mmCIF file of C-alpha atoms and ligand atoms in Angstrom:
data_model
loop_
_atom_site.group_PDB
_atom_site.id
_atom_site.type_symbol
_atom_site.label_atom_id
_atom_site.label_comp_id
_atom_site.label_asym_id
_atom_site.label_seq_id
_atom_site.Cartn_x
_atom_site.Cartn_y
_atom_site.Cartn_z
ATOM 1 C CA UNK G 1 90.869 84.464 131.917
ATOM 2 C CA UNK G 2 87.939 87.152 130.720
ATOM 3 C CA UNK G 3 88.969 88.147 127.441
ATOM 4 C CA UNK G 4 86.837 91.284 125.351
ATOM 5 C CA UNK G 5 86.663 90.099 122.144
ATOM 6 C CA UNK G 6 86.217 92.638 119.234
ATOM 7 C CA UNK G 7 85.450 91.631 115.640
ATOM 8 C CA UNK G 8 84.999 94.352 112.462
ATOM 9 C CA UNK G 9 86.786 92.281 109.732
ATOM 10 C CA UNK G 10 83.620 93.336 107.888
ATOM 11 C CA UNK G 11 79.971 94.031 107.952
ATOM 12 C CA UNK G 12 79.261 93.359 111.602
ATOM 13 C CA UNK G 13 80.581 95.466 114.829
ATOM 14 C CA UNK G 14 80.991 92.221 117.550
ATOM 15 C CA UNK G 15 81.981 92.272 120.808
ATOM 16 C CA UNK G 16 81.779 89.996 123.457
ATOM 17 C CA UNK G 17 82.998 88.636 127.243
ATOM 18 C CA UNK G 18 84.599 84.609 127.200
ATOM 19 C CA UNK G 19 85.576 83.531 130.782
ATOM 20 C CA UNK G 20 87.625 80.726 130.684
ATOM 21 C CA UNK G 21 85.921 78.781 133.598
ATOM 22 C CA UNK G 22 81.875 80.401 132.985
ATOM 23 C CA UNK G 23 81.521 80.367 129.052
ATOM 24 C CA UNK G 24 80.456 83.179 127.060
ATOM 25 C CA UNK G 25 78.719 86.054 129.680
ATOM 26 C CA UNK G 26 78.219 88.636 127.381
ATOM 27 C CA UNK G 27 77.600 88.973 123.385
ATOM 28 C CA UNK G 28 76.381 92.172 121.515
ATOM 29 C CA UNK G 29 76.527 92.725 117.991
ATOM 30 C CA UNK G 30 75.250 95.497 115.236
ATOM 31 C CA UNK G 31 74.646 94.620 111.956
ATOM 32 C CA UNK G 32 75.645 97.106 108.987
ATOM 33 C CA UNK G 33 73.435 94.815 106.592
ATOM 34 C CA UNK G 34 70.919 97.839 106.110
ATOM 35 C CA UNK G 35 73.300 100.353 105.688
ATOM 36 C CA UNK G 36 75.281 98.514 102.836
ATOM 37 C CA UNK G 37 71.817 97.182 101.625
ATOM 38 C CA UNK G 38 71.108 100.170 99.115
ATOM 39 C CA UNK G 39 74.789 99.221 97.250
ATOM 40 C CA UNK G 40 73.493 95.613 96.817
ATOM 41 C CA UNK G 41 77.100 94.743 99.307
ATOM 42 C CA UNK G 42 79.333 95.999 101.556
ATOM 43 C CA UNK G 43 80.923 99.534 100.871
ATOM 44 C CA UNK G 44 84.547 98.971 102.926
ATOM 45 C CA UNK G 45 84.541 102.922 103.634
ATOM 46 C CA UNK G 46 80.936 103.038 105.198
ATOM 47 C CA UNK G 47 81.983 99.611 107.012
ATOM 48 C CA UNK G 48 84.832 101.533 108.997
ATOM 49 C CA UNK G 49 83.172 105.026 109.361
ATOM 50 C CA UNK G 50 80.041 102.812 110.984
ATOM 51 C CA UNK G 51 82.597 100.406 113.511
ATOM 52 C CA UNK G 52 84.392 104.203 114.676
ATOM 53 C CA UNK G 53 80.544 104.925 115.342
ATOM 54 C CA UNK G 54 78.913 101.722 116.999
ATOM 55 C CA UNK G 55 82.250 100.206 118.840
ATOM 56 C CA UNK G 56 82.879 102.596 122.031
ATOM 57 C CA UNK G 57 78.600 102.205 122.835
ATOM 58 C CA UNK G 58 78.191 99.055 121.917
ATOM 59 C CA UNK G 59 81.083 98.656 124.397
ATOM 60 C CA UNK G 60 79.753 100.207 127.002
ATOM 61 C CA UNK G 61 76.204 98.055 126.287
ATOM 62 C CA UNK G 62 78.120 95.039 126.903
ATOM 63 C CA UNK G 63 79.744 95.612 130.096
ATOM 64 C CA UNK G 64 76.200 97.506 131.574
ATOM 65 C CA UNK G 65 74.477 94.333 130.330
ATOM 66 C CA UNK G 66 76.530 92.002 131.951
ATOM 67 C CA UNK G 67 77.662 94.086 135.142
ATOM 68 C CA UNK G 68 81.305 93.790 134.486
ATOM 69 C CA UNK G 69 84.340 96.990 134.512
ATOM 70 C CA UNK G 70 87.224 97.162 132.495
ATOM 71 C CA UNK G 71 88.988 96.489 136.042
ATOM 72 C CA UNK G 72 87.911 92.970 135.531
ATOM 73 C CA UNK G 73 89.220 92.479 132.083
ATOM 74 C CA UNK G 74 92.261 89.906 131.774
ATOM 75 C CA UNK G 75 92.945 90.315 128.115
ATOM 76 C CA UNK G 76 91.479 91.808 125.002
ATOM 77 C CA UNK G 77 91.218 89.840 121.667
ATOM 78 C CA UNK G 78 90.786 91.399 118.604
ATOM 79 C CA UNK G 79 90.380 90.762 114.688
ATOM 80 C CA UNK G 80 93.585 91.102 112.619
ATOM 81 C CA UNK G 81 92.915 89.832 109.707
ATOM 82 C CA UNK G 82 91.617 88.541 107.060
ATOM 83 C CA UNK G 83 89.380 90.628 106.192
ATOM 84 C CA UNK G 84 88.749 94.908 104.895
ATOM 85 C CA UNK G 85 91.382 96.659 106.527
ATOM 86 C CA UNK G 86 90.220 99.856 106.967
ATOM 87 C CA UNK G 87 87.396 97.825 108.723
ATOM 88 C CA UNK G 88 89.997 95.886 110.284
ATOM 89 C CA UNK G 89 92.005 98.407 111.420
ATOM 90 C CA UNK G 90 89.091 100.263 113.493
ATOM 91 C CA UNK G 91 88.699 96.452 115.789
ATOM 92 C CA UNK G 92 92.370 96.263 116.031
ATOM 93 C CA UNK G 93 93.810 100.214 117.152
ATOM 94 C CA UNK G 94 90.964 99.821 119.934
ATOM 95 C CA UNK G 95 91.644 96.816 120.829
ATOM 96 C CA UNK G 96 95.491 97.325 120.982
ATOM 97 C CA UNK G 97 95.251 100.942 122.612
ATOM 98 C CA UNK G 98 92.486 99.475 125.693
ATOM 99 C CA UNK G 99 94.735 96.287 126.207
ATOM 100 C CA UNK G 100 97.331 99.105 126.272
ATOM 101 C CA UNK G 101 95.633 101.181 128.979
ATOM 102 C CA UNK G 102 94.683 98.567 130.965
ATOM 103 C CA UNK G 103 98.662 97.280 131.064
ATOM 104 C CA UNK G 104 96.668 93.575 129.986
ATOM 105 C CA UNK G 105 97.755 91.058 126.987
ATOM 106 C CA UNK G 106 96.268 91.485 123.348
ATOM 107 C CA UNK G 107 95.771 89.057 121.104
ATOM 108 C CA UNK G 108 95.599 89.718 117.232
ATOM 109 C CA UNK G 109 93.083 86.778 116.164
ATOM 110 C CA UNK G 110 92.863 85.000 113.005
ATOM 111 C CA UNK G 111 88.986 85.990 111.933
ATOM 112 C CA UNK G 112 89.033 82.554 109.905
ATOM 113 C CA UNK G 113 90.471 80.077 113.093
ATOM 114 C CA UNK G 114 87.872 82.084 115.006
ATOM 115 C CA UNK G 115 85.186 81.151 112.759
ATOM 116 C CA UNK G 116 86.867 77.194 112.828
ATOM 117 C CA UNK G 117 86.996 77.074 116.537
ATOM 118 C CA UNK G 118 83.472 78.605 117.401
ATOM 119 C CA UNK G 119 81.828 74.670 116.995
ATOM 120 C CA UNK G 120 83.694 74.517 120.390
ATOM 121 C CA UNK G 121 82.048 76.791 122.548
ATOM 122 C CA UNK G 122 79.316 74.629 122.731
ATOM 123 C CA UNK G 123 78.360 71.327 124.810
ATOM 124 C CA UNK G 124 79.347 69.194 121.966
ATOM 125 C CA UNK G 125 82.576 69.769 121.687
ATOM 126 C CA UNK G 126 84.504 67.455 118.633
ATOM 127 C CA UNK G 127 87.424 65.300 119.799
ATOM 128 C CA UNK G 128 90.886 66.346 117.608
ATOM 129 C CA UNK G 129 91.519 65.005 115.076
ATOM 130 C CA UNK G 130 88.610 66.741 112.791
ATOM 131 C CA UNK G 131 88.475 67.681 109.130
ATOM 132 C CA UNK G 132 86.689 71.524 109.170
ATOM 133 C CA UNK G 133 84.610 73.098 106.014
ATOM 134 C CA UNK G 134 84.905 76.990 106.561
ATOM 135 C CA UNK G 135 82.322 78.580 104.301
ATOM 136 C CA UNK G 136 82.005 81.817 104.452
ATOM 137 C CA UNK G 137 81.663 85.473 102.163
ATOM 138 C CA UNK G 138 85.672 85.229 101.793
ATOM 139 C CA UNK G 139 86.193 81.672 101.734
ATOM 140 C CA UNK G 140 85.267 78.147 100.733
ATOM 141 C CA UNK G 141 88.013 75.862 102.636
ATOM 142 C CA UNK G 142 88.898 72.048 104.249
ATOM 143 C CA UNK G 143 90.903 71.912 106.910
ATOM 144 C CA UNK G 144 92.336 69.295 108.745
ATOM 145 C CA UNK G 145 92.842 70.185 112.052
ATOM 146 C CA UNK G 146 95.256 67.642 114.407
ATOM 147 C CA UNK G 147 95.589 70.615 117.115
ATOM 148 C CA UNK G 148 94.432 73.891 117.992
ATOM 149 C CA UNK G 149 96.755 76.542 115.420
ATOM 150 C CA UNK G 150 98.107 73.142 113.493
ATOM 151 C CA UNK G 151 96.032 73.614 110.147
ATOM 152 C CA UNK G 152 96.502 71.586 106.514
ATOM 153 C CA UNK G 153 94.360 73.130 103.670
ATOM 154 C CA UNK G 154 92.847 69.922 101.917
ATOM 155 C CA UNK G 155 90.940 72.230 99.159
ATOM 156 C CA UNK G 156 90.450 75.440 98.519
ATOM 157 C CA UNK G 157 87.176 77.639 96.273
ATOM 158 C CA UNK G 158 89.538 78.868 92.790
ATOM 159 C CA UNK G 159 87.023 81.549 92.682
ATOM 160 C CA UNK G 160 84.215 82.881 94.484
ATOM 161 C CA UNK G 161 83.467 81.712 98.216
ATOM 162 C CA UNK G 162 80.200 79.680 98.623
ATOM 163 C CA UNK G 163 78.580 83.247 100.395
ATOM 164 C CA UNK G 164 79.824 85.320 97.370
ATOM 165 C CA UNK G 165 78.390 83.038 95.248
ATOM 166 C CA UNK G 166 75.086 82.710 97.405
ATOM 167 C CA UNK G 167 75.372 86.576 97.684
ATOM 168 C CA UNK G 168 75.738 87.476 94.137
ATOM 169 C CA UNK G 169 72.638 84.619 93.080
ATOM 170 C CA UNK G 170 70.604 86.521 95.792
ATOM 171 C CA UNK G 171 71.189 89.846 93.442
ATOM 172 C CA UNK G 172 70.544 88.390 90.503
ATOM 173 C CA UNK G 173 66.814 87.217 91.938
ATOM 174 C CA UNK G 174 66.671 90.830 93.473
ATOM 175 C CA UNK G 175 66.310 89.196 96.611
ATOM 176 C CA UNK G 176 68.290 92.285 98.483
ATOM 177 C CA UNK G 177 71.258 91.532 100.709
ATOM 178 C CA UNK G 178 72.866 90.362 102.718
ATOM 179 C CA UNK G 179 71.732 87.077 100.513
ATOM 180 C CA UNK G 180 72.574 84.210 102.172
ATOM 181 C CA UNK G 181 69.534 84.261 104.720
ATOM 182 C CA UNK G 182 67.047 85.721 101.972
ATOM 183 C CA UNK G 183 68.666 83.370 99.002
ATOM 184 C CA UNK G 184 67.384 80.123 102.067
ATOM 185 C CA UNK G 185 64.307 81.104 102.791
ATOM 186 C CA UNK G 186 63.390 81.606 99.089
ATOM 187 C CA UNK G 187 64.583 78.256 97.999
ATOM 188 C CA UNK G 188 61.625 77.136 101.029
ATOM 189 C CA UNK G 189 58.767 77.142 98.855
ATOM 190 C CA UNK G 190 60.761 76.149 95.259
ATOM 191 C CA UNK G 191 60.547 72.843 93.512
ATOM 192 C CA UNK G 192 63.480 70.970 93.341
ATOM 193 C CA UNK G 193 62.857 68.830 90.569
ATOM 194 C CA UNK G 194 62.540 71.561 87.988
ATOM 195 C CA UNK G 195 65.829 72.389 87.131
ATOM 196 C CA UNK G 196 68.709 70.783 88.159
ATOM 197 C CA UNK G 197 72.402 73.001 88.003
ATOM 198 C CA UNK G 198 75.669 72.238 87.727
ATOM 199 C CA UNK G 199 77.961 70.405 90.848
ATOM 200 C CA UNK G 200 81.447 71.928 89.840
ATOM 201 C CA UNK G 201 84.167 69.937 90.065
ATOM 202 C CA UNK G 202 82.977 66.998 91.607
ATOM 203 C CA UNK G 203 83.581 64.523 88.245
ATOM 204 C CA UNK G 204 87.354 64.817 88.622
ATOM 205 C CA UNK G 205 90.157 64.151 91.433
ATOM 206 C CA UNK G 206 90.758 66.546 94.848
ATOM 207 C CA UNK G 207 89.610 69.586 97.030
ATOM 208 C CA UNK G 208 89.513 72.610 95.373
ATOM 209 C CA UNK G 209 86.054 74.105 95.027
ATOM 210 C CA UNK G 210 84.788 76.746 92.322
ATOM 211 C CA UNK G 211 81.313 78.218 92.269
ATOM 212 C CA UNK G 212 81.677 81.200 89.172
ATOM 213 C CA UNK G 213 80.585 78.451 86.562
ATOM 214 C CA UNK G 214 77.559 77.407 88.581
ATOM 215 C CA UNK G 215 77.106 81.464 88.614
ATOM 216 C CA UNK G 216 76.951 81.807 85.317
ATOM 217 C CA UNK G 217 74.658 78.688 84.566
ATOM 218 C CA UNK G 218 72.614 80.405 87.177
ATOM 219 C CA UNK G 219 72.214 83.519 85.821
ATOM 220 C CA UNK G 220 71.592 82.167 81.823
ATOM 221 C CA UNK G 221 68.421 80.578 84.212
ATOM 222 C CA UNK G 222 67.509 83.964 85.059
ATOM 223 C CA UNK G 223 67.866 85.763 81.251
ATOM 224 C CA UNK G 224 65.635 82.787 79.649
ATOM 225 C CA UNK G 225 63.326 82.899 82.046
ATOM 226 C CA UNK G 226 62.396 86.661 82.340
ATOM 227 C CA UNK G 227 60.314 88.515 83.541
ATOM 228 C CA UNK G 228 60.731 86.064 86.694
ATOM 229 C CA UNK G 229 57.408 84.537 88.629
ATOM 230 C CA UNK G 230 57.990 84.780 92.660
ATOM 231 C CA UNK G 231 57.401 80.794 91.296
ATOM 232 C CA UNK G 232 60.557 80.991 88.882
ATOM 233 C CA UNK G 233 62.990 82.870 91.808
ATOM 234 C CA UNK G 234 61.642 79.891 93.926
ATOM 235 C CA UNK G 235 62.834 77.458 91.794
ATOM 236 C CA UNK G 236 65.889 78.796 90.208
ATOM 237 C CA UNK G 237 66.937 79.810 94.480
ATOM 238 C CA UNK G 238 65.608 75.986 95.194
ATOM 239 C CA UNK G 239 68.166 74.113 92.108
ATOM 240 C CA UNK G 240 71.202 76.554 92.873
ATOM 241 C CA UNK G 241 71.145 76.100 96.811
ATOM 242 C CA UNK G 242 70.792 72.292 96.056
ATOM 243 C CA UNK G 243 73.821 72.449 93.884
ATOM 244 C CA UNK G 244 75.517 74.546 96.012
ATOM 245 C CA UNK G 245 74.742 71.593 98.973
ATOM 246 C CA UNK G 246 75.838 68.572 97.444
ATOM 247 C CA UNK G 247 79.463 69.745 95.854
ATOM 248 C CA UNK G 248 79.862 70.920 99.573
ATOM 249 C CA UNK G 249 78.806 67.548 100.389
ATOM 250 C CA UNK G 250 80.712 65.456 98.318
ATOM 251 C CA UNK G 251 84.211 67.164 98.831
ATOM 252 C CA UNK G 252 83.217 66.777 102.325
ATOM 253 C CA UNK G 253 82.866 62.558 102.333
ATOM 254 C CA UNK G 254 86.117 62.329 99.975
ATOM 255 C CA UNK G 255 88.131 65.156 102.819
ATOM 256 C CA UNK G 256 86.675 62.275 105.542
ATOM 257 C CA UNK G 257 88.342 59.379 103.568
ATOM 258 C CA UNK G 258 90.968 60.945 102.354
ATOM 259 C CA UNK G 259 91.564 61.310 105.909
ATOM 260 C CA UNK G 260 90.031 59.156 107.898
ATOM 261 C CA UNK G 261 88.635 61.460 110.585
ATOM 262 C CA UNK G 262 86.084 60.427 112.911
ATOM 263 C CA UNK G 263 84.724 64.479 112.860
ATOM 264 C CA UNK G 264 83.786 67.448 110.392
ATOM 265 C CA UNK G 265 82.842 70.117 111.694
ATOM 266 C CA UNK G 266 81.534 73.176 109.961
ATOM 267 C CA UNK G 267 82.076 77.185 110.885
ATOM 268 C CA UNK G 268 81.407 81.244 109.230
ATOM 269 C CA UNK G 269 78.198 82.192 107.625
ATOM 270 C CA UNK G 270 77.191 79.560 105.240
ATOM 271 C CA UNK G 271 77.608 76.838 108.036
ATOM 272 C CA UNK G 272 73.880 78.401 109.455
ATOM 273 C CA UNK G 273 72.235 77.125 106.520
ATOM 274 C CA UNK G 274 69.783 74.620 107.421
ATOM 275 C CA UNK G 275 69.570 72.178 104.422
ATOM 276 C CA UNK G 276 73.738 71.969 103.997
ATOM 277 C CA UNK G 277 73.943 71.119 107.753
ATOM 278 C CA UNK G 278 70.914 68.557 107.690
ATOM 279 C CA UNK G 279 72.537 67.260 104.370
ATOM 280 C CA UNK G 280 76.030 67.059 105.508
ATOM 281 C CA UNK G 281 74.486 65.288 108.843
ATOM 282 C CA UNK G 282 73.098 62.771 106.852
ATOM 283 C CA UNK G 283 75.828 61.858 103.974
ATOM 284 C CA UNK G 284 78.755 61.703 105.896
ATOM 285 C CA UNK G 285 80.184 59.094 107.962
ATOM 286 C CA UNK G 286 81.572 61.228 110.482
ATOM 287 C CA UNK G 287 79.753 63.037 113.025
ATOM 288 C CA UNK G 288 79.243 66.523 112.542
ATOM 289 C CA UNK G 289 79.582 69.576 114.183
ATOM 290 C CA UNK G 290 78.654 73.327 113.989
ATOM 291 C CA UNK G 291 77.980 75.818 116.058
ATOM 292 C CA UNK G 292 74.690 77.614 116.865
ATOM 293 C CA UNK G 293 73.293 79.925 114.361
ATOM 294 C CA UNK G 294 74.040 83.465 115.616
ATOM 295 C CA UNK G 295 77.647 81.869 116.057
ATOM 296 C CA UNK G 296 78.260 80.729 112.388
ATOM 297 C CA UNK G 297 78.131 84.395 111.009
ATOM 298 C CA UNK G 298 80.833 87.071 112.288
ATOM 299 C CA UNK G 299 80.495 87.473 115.640
ATOM 300 C CA UNK G 300 82.607 89.138 118.878
ATOM 301 C CA UNK G 301 81.981 86.160 120.878
ATOM 302 C CA UNK G 302 84.122 83.522 118.774
ATOM 303 C CA UNK G 303 87.036 85.981 118.469
ATOM 304 C CA UNK G 304 86.599 86.280 122.186
ATOM 305 C CA UNK G 305 87.030 82.669 122.967
ATOM 306 C CA UNK G 306 90.101 82.213 119.760
ATOM 307 C CA UNK G 307 91.961 84.704 121.808
ATOM 308 C CA UNK G 308 91.491 82.950 124.674
ATOM 309 C CA UNK G 309 92.712 80.321 123.615
ATOM 310 C CA UNK G 310 96.195 81.398 122.777
ATOM 311 C CA UNK G 311 96.278 83.694 124.589
ATOM 312 C CA UNK G 312 96.129 80.621 128.294
ATOM 313 C CA UNK G 313 98.554 78.916 125.857
ATOM 314 C CA UNK G 314 100.645 82.088 126.180
ATOM 315 C CA UNK G 315 100.902 84.124 123.454
ATOM 316 C CA UNK G 316 99.787 87.978 123.006
ATOM 317 C CA UNK G 317 100.653 90.384 120.673
ATOM 318 C CA UNK G 318 103.171 92.921 120.363
ATOM 319 C CA UNK G 319 102.207 96.930 121.406
ATOM 320 C CA UNK G 320 102.408 97.693 117.415
ATOM 321 C CA UNK G 321 99.048 97.452 115.540
ATOM 322 C CA UNK G 322 99.206 95.097 112.641
ATOM 323 C CA UNK G 323 96.575 94.247 110.919
ATOM 324 C CA UNK G 324 96.536 91.894 107.329
ATOM 325 C CA UNK G 325 94.001 91.723 104.642
ATOM 326 C CA UNK G 326 95.339 88.155 103.223
ATOM 327 C CA UNK G 327 96.383 85.978 105.743
ATOM 328 C CA UNK G 328 96.955 81.855 105.142
ATOM 329 C CA UNK G 329 95.352 79.788 108.505
ATOM 330 C CA UNK G 330 98.388 77.836 107.777
ATOM 331 C CA UNK G 331 101.034 80.332 108.793
ATOM 332 C CA UNK G 332 99.761 80.410 112.416
ATOM 333 C CA UNK G 333 101.549 78.954 115.205
ATOM 334 C CA UNK G 334 100.938 75.615 116.853
ATOM 335 C CA UNK G 335 99.487 75.758 120.736
HETATM 336 O O1 KG4 Q 401 80.947 84.145 108.305
HETATM 337 P P1 KG4 Q 401 80.270 85.292 107.317
HETATM 338 O O2 KG4 Q 401 79.347 85.878 108.433
HETATM 339 O O3 KG4 Q 401 81.607 86.603 107.308
HETATM 340 C C1 KG4 Q 401 82.336 86.373 106.385
HETATM 341 O O4 KG4 Q 401 83.466 86.216 107.526
HETATM 342 O O5 KG4 Q 401 82.391 86.488 105.293
HETATM 343 O O6 KG4 Q 401 79.561 85.076 106.781
HETATM 344 C C2 KG4 Q 401 78.620 85.776 106.131
HETATM 345 C C3 KG4 Q 401 77.899 85.032 104.293
HETATM 346 C C4 KG4 Q 401 77.583 85.488 103.305
HETATM 347 O O7 KG4 Q 401 78.011 85.276 102.267
HETATM 348 C C5 KG4 Q 401 75.752 85.127 103.711
HETATM 349 O O8 KG4 Q 401 75.232 85.504 102.782
HETATM 350 C C6 KG4 Q 401 76.295 83.695 104.244
HETATM 351 O O9 KG4 Q 401 77.451 83.853 104.897
HETATM 352 N N1 KG4 Q 401 75.660 83.027 104.926
HETATM 353 C C7 KG4 Q 401 74.298 82.371 104.233
HETATM 354 C C8 KG4 Q 401 73.931 82.047 105.501
HETATM 355 N N2 KG4 Q 401 73.618 82.723 106.215
HETATM 356 C C9 KG4 Q 401 74.798 83.600 106.366
HETATM 357 N N3 KG4 Q 401 74.192 81.358 103.148
HETATM 358 C C10 KG4 Q 401 73.612 80.655 103.041
HETATM 359 N N4 KG4 Q 401 72.569 80.464 104.186
HETATM 360 C C11 KG4 Q 401 72.182 80.835 104.950
HETATM 361 N N5 KG4 Q 401 71.080 80.658 106.005
HETATM 362 ZN ZN1 ZN Q 402 83.372 85.514 108.761
#
C-alpha cells in the first residue's frame, strides 16, 4: 500500500510517500523557521499562509523525485490534530480532497501517535509492550503502549512542554529560534560544574512533569549575570540542559520500574537531543529506541507511516474534514 503523508500541524510543511512493502520511498520538508525567527516563535496565521503556499509545490517535488504519479497512490494520510487549527486545516483539506478526487481512502492522523510510531519505521523495531517518552514543542508525556492504538497516559507536563522550555530559555539567552537545537549546540562548550539547576518534581512520587519553575530559575540566573558573556550563556545552557535531561531520565526510570517493560522509545523533537539519547541509554535497565534525527522533528514520513498502520487495519476517515487543536492519545481506537 502506497500512502502519501501530509504534515502541517505547526511550522513544518512535510510530505512523504511510505510503501508498506518497500518502506519510505520519498520525504520532502519545508521548515518555516526563517519565517518565524524575527518574531521569536511561531505566528499561527503566518504558518497557515505558508502551508498554503508550499504544499502543492512540495507535492510536485516529491512526485518528481520518486518518479511516481498521483495514480500510484492507494491512500492519503494527513495530520488532523493536535496542533494549530488554521495550519491543520490546510493539510487536512488538501489531503482529504485529494483522496476524494482520486477515489481512494484517507486517514486522519494523530500527530503524537505519528511521533510515537516513528521509531518503528527503522530496522531496530522495539517489541511490544513498551513505554514511550514523547517530548515535543507542545507535549511531554510518558505513555504505556501495549498495542498500536492502545495508549495509557502514565504522566505528563502540568505546564510547559520540554521543547517549549528549551525554546523559551534559548530566547532568554538570545540564541534565536528554533531554540532547542541552538541551545544544545551552545551547551556543548558549557561548564557543567558551574551551576546546578533544580530537577523539578523528582523529589516526590509520580510521573508528571513541570518545567515552569526551572524556566524561572534559569531566568533569575540570567538576570543575576548581566551582561552575559558567551561563556555565561554556554554554562547556563549546559546547566539547563543537564536539569531537563536528568529530570526526564529519572521519570523514565520510574516508568520502567512501574510497568516492568523491557523497552523504551523516545519520540518528538526533543528526542533529537544527543545528551538525552546518551543519558537514557546509559541510565535505564530497558533498551532505548529512537528514530533517525530528521524523523524526530515534524515530518510527513511519520504521518504516512502512522496512517498506513491504521489503513492496513481497515480504518479510514469519513468524507467530512475534521481537525482538532487538542486531542488525547487515549481517545484513539485500538487496531
Ligand atoms: O516534534 P516537534 O518537531 O514539533 C512539535 O510537535 O512540537 O518538536 C519541536 C521541539 C521544539 O521545541 C525544538 O526546540 C525541540 O523540539 N528540539 C530540540 C532539539 N531539536 C528540536 N530540543 C532539544 N534538543 C534538540 N536537539
Ligand atoms: Zn511534532
